[in-house]
Coordinates of C-alpha atoms in Angstrom, one line a residue:
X1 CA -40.2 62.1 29.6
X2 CA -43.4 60.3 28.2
X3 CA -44.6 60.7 25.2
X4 CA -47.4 59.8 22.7
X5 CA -46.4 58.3 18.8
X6 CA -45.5 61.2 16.6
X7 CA -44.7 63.4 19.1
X8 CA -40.8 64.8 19.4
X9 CA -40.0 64.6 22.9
X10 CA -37.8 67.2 24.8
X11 CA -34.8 65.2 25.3
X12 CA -33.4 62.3 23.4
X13 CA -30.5 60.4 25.0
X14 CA -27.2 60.2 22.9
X15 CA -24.9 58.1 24.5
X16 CA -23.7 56.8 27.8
X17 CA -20.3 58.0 29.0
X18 CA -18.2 55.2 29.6
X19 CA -14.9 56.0 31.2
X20 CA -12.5 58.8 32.1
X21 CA -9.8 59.5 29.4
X22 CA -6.7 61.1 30.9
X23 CA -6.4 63.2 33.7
X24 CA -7.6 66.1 32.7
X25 CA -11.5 65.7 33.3
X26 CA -12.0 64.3 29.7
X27 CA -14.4 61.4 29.3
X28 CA -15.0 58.5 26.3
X29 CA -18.4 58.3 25.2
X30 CA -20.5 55.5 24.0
X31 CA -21.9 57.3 21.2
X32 CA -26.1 56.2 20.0
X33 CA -25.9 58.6 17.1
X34 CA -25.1 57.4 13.9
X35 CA -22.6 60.2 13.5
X36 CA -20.2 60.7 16.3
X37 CA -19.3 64.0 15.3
X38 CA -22.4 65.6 15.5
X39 CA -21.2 65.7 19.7
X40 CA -19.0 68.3 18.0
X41 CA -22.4 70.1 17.1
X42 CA -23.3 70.5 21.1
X43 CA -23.7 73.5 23.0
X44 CA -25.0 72.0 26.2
X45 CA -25.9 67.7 27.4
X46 CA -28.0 67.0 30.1
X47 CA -26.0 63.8 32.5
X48 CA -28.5 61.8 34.1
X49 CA -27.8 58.4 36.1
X50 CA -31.4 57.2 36.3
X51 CA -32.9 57.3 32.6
X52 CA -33.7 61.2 32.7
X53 CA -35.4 61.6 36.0
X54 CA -32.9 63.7 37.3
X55 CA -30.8 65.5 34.7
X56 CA -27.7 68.0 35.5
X57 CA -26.8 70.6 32.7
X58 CA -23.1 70.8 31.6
X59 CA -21.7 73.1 28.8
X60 CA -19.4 71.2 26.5
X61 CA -16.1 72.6 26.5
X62 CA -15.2 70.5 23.2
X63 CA -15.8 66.9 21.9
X64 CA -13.6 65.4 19.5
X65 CA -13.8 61.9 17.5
X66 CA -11.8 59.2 17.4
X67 CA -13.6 56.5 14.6
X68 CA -16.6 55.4 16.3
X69 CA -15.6 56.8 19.8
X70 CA -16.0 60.6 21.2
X71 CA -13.6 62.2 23.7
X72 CA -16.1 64.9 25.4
X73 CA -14.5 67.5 27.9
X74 CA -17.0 69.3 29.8
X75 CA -17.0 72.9 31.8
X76 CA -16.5 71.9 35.6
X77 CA -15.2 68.5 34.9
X78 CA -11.3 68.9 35.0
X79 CA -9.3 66.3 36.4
X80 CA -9.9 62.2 36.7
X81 CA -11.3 61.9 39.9
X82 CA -14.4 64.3 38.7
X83 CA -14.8 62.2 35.3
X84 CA -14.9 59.1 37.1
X85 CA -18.0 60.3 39.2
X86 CA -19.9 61.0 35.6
X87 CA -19.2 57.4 34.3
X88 CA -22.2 55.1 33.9
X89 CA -24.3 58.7 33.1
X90 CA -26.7 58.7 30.3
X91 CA -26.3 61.9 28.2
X92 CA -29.2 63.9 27.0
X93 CA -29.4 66.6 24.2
X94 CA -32.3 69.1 23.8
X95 CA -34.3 68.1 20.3
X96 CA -33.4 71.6 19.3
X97 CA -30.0 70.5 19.0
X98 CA -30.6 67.3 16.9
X99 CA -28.7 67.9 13.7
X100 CA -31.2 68.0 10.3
X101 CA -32.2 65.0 8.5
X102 CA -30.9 64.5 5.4
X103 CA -34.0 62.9 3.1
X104 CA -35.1 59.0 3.9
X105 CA -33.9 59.7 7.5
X106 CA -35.4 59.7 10.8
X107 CA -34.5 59.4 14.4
X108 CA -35.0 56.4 16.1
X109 CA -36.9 57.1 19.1
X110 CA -39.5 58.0 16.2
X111 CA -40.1 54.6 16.3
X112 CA -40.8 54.3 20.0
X113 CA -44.8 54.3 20.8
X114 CA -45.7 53.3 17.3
X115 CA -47.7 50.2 16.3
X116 CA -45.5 47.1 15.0
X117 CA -48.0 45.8 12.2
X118 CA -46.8 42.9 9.3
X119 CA -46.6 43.9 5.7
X120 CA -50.2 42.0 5.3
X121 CA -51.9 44.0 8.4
X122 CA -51.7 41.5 11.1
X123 CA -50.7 43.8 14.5
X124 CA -47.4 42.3 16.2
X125 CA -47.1 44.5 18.9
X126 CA -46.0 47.8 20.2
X127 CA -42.7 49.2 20.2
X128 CA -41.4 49.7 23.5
X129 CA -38.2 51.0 22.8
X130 CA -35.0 50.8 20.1
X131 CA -32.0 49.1 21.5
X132 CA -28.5 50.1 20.4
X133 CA -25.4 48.5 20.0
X134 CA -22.2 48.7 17.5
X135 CA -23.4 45.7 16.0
X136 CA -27.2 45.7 15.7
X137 CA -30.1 48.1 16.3
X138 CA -33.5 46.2 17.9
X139 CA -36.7 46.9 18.2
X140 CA -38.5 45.9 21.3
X141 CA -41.9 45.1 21.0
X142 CA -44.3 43.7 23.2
X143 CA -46.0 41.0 21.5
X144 CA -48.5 39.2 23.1
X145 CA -47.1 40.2 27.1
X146 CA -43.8 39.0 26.2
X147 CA -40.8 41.0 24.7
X148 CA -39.6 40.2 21.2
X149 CA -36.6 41.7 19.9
X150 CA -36.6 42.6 16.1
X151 CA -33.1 43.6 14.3
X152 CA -33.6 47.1 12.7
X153 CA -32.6 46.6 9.3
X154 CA -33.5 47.6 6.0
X155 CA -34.8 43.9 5.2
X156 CA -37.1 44.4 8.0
X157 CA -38.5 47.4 8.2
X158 CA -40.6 48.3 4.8
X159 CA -42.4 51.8 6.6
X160 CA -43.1 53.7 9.0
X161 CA -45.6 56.8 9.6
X162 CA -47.0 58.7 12.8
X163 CA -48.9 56.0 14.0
X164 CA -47.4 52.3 13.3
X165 CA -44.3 50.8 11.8
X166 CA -44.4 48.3 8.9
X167 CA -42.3 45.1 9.3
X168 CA -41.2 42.5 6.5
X169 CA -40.3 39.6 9.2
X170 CA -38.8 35.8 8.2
X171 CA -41.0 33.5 8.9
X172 CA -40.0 31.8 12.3
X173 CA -38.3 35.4 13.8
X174 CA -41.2 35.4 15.9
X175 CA -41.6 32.0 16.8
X176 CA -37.9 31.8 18.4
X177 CA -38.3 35.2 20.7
X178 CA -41.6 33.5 22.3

């Protein structure tokens, strides 16, 4: 699953399933994509329970969504006791089944590889990886051997191209992750 900046890897994780809903093999999903109901969109997720080093196919029977939560009921997986050995799983999609990009818009792991630089050139880091939440999106960047974690707002982030990612940062925001 490694990859260089600007690439488009293979697989790009989607969510996390988090617990069994019902008892008829349907599970709740913790949902990474800004729209839930592109799970609708699915033909097939890859279930891994060690970050994509082993992967098992399933077919999605259906997904539906509930606000910021998706029920997903998948072919094989029909009663409770199945769905709750699938909890904890990280779910995969194929990047040929990432919906389009409407204009502005880009995928996070995009980010992932790239050069953190300041708005005045000074290098800051490299980003490691994009941490998601329902509250805040960070960036994780390895700044000088330690981790620093950058909220991945608007404010913040003035550009980004195949090679580095261009960061307006407050003055301090540095200062407090060391």
């Amino acid at each position: 699953m490694k990859e260089t900046a600007g690439t488009r890897p293979e697989f790009v994780v989607v969510g996390v399933l988090s617990k069994p809903h019902g008892i008829r093999g349907e599970l709740k999903v913790y949902s990474y994509a800004e729209r839930p109901e592109s799970f609708q969109e699915y033909a097939r997720l890859l279930l891994s329970p060690d970050q994509g080093e082993h992967q098992t196919a399933y077919e999605v029977e259906r997904a539906r969504v509930l606000g910021r939560q998706v029920i997903l009921k998948l072919k094989g997986c029909d009663d409770r006791n199945t769905a709750e050995t699938l909890v904890g799983q990280t779910l995969w999609v194929g990047n040929e089944e990432l919906p389009p990009l409407e204009a502005g818009e880009f995928y996070l792991y995009e980010l992932e590889g790239k050069e953190a630089v300041s708005e005045d050139g000074r290098h800051l880091g490299q980003v490691r990886r994009v941490l998601t939440s329902d509250t805040q999106d960070l960036l994780a960047i390895d700044h000088q051997g330690k981790e620093v974690l950058v909220p991945l707002v608007a404010a913040f982030l003035v550009s980004h191209d195949a090679t580095r990612v261009v960061l307006r940062l407050p003055p301090g925001l540095l200062e407090i992750n060391s």
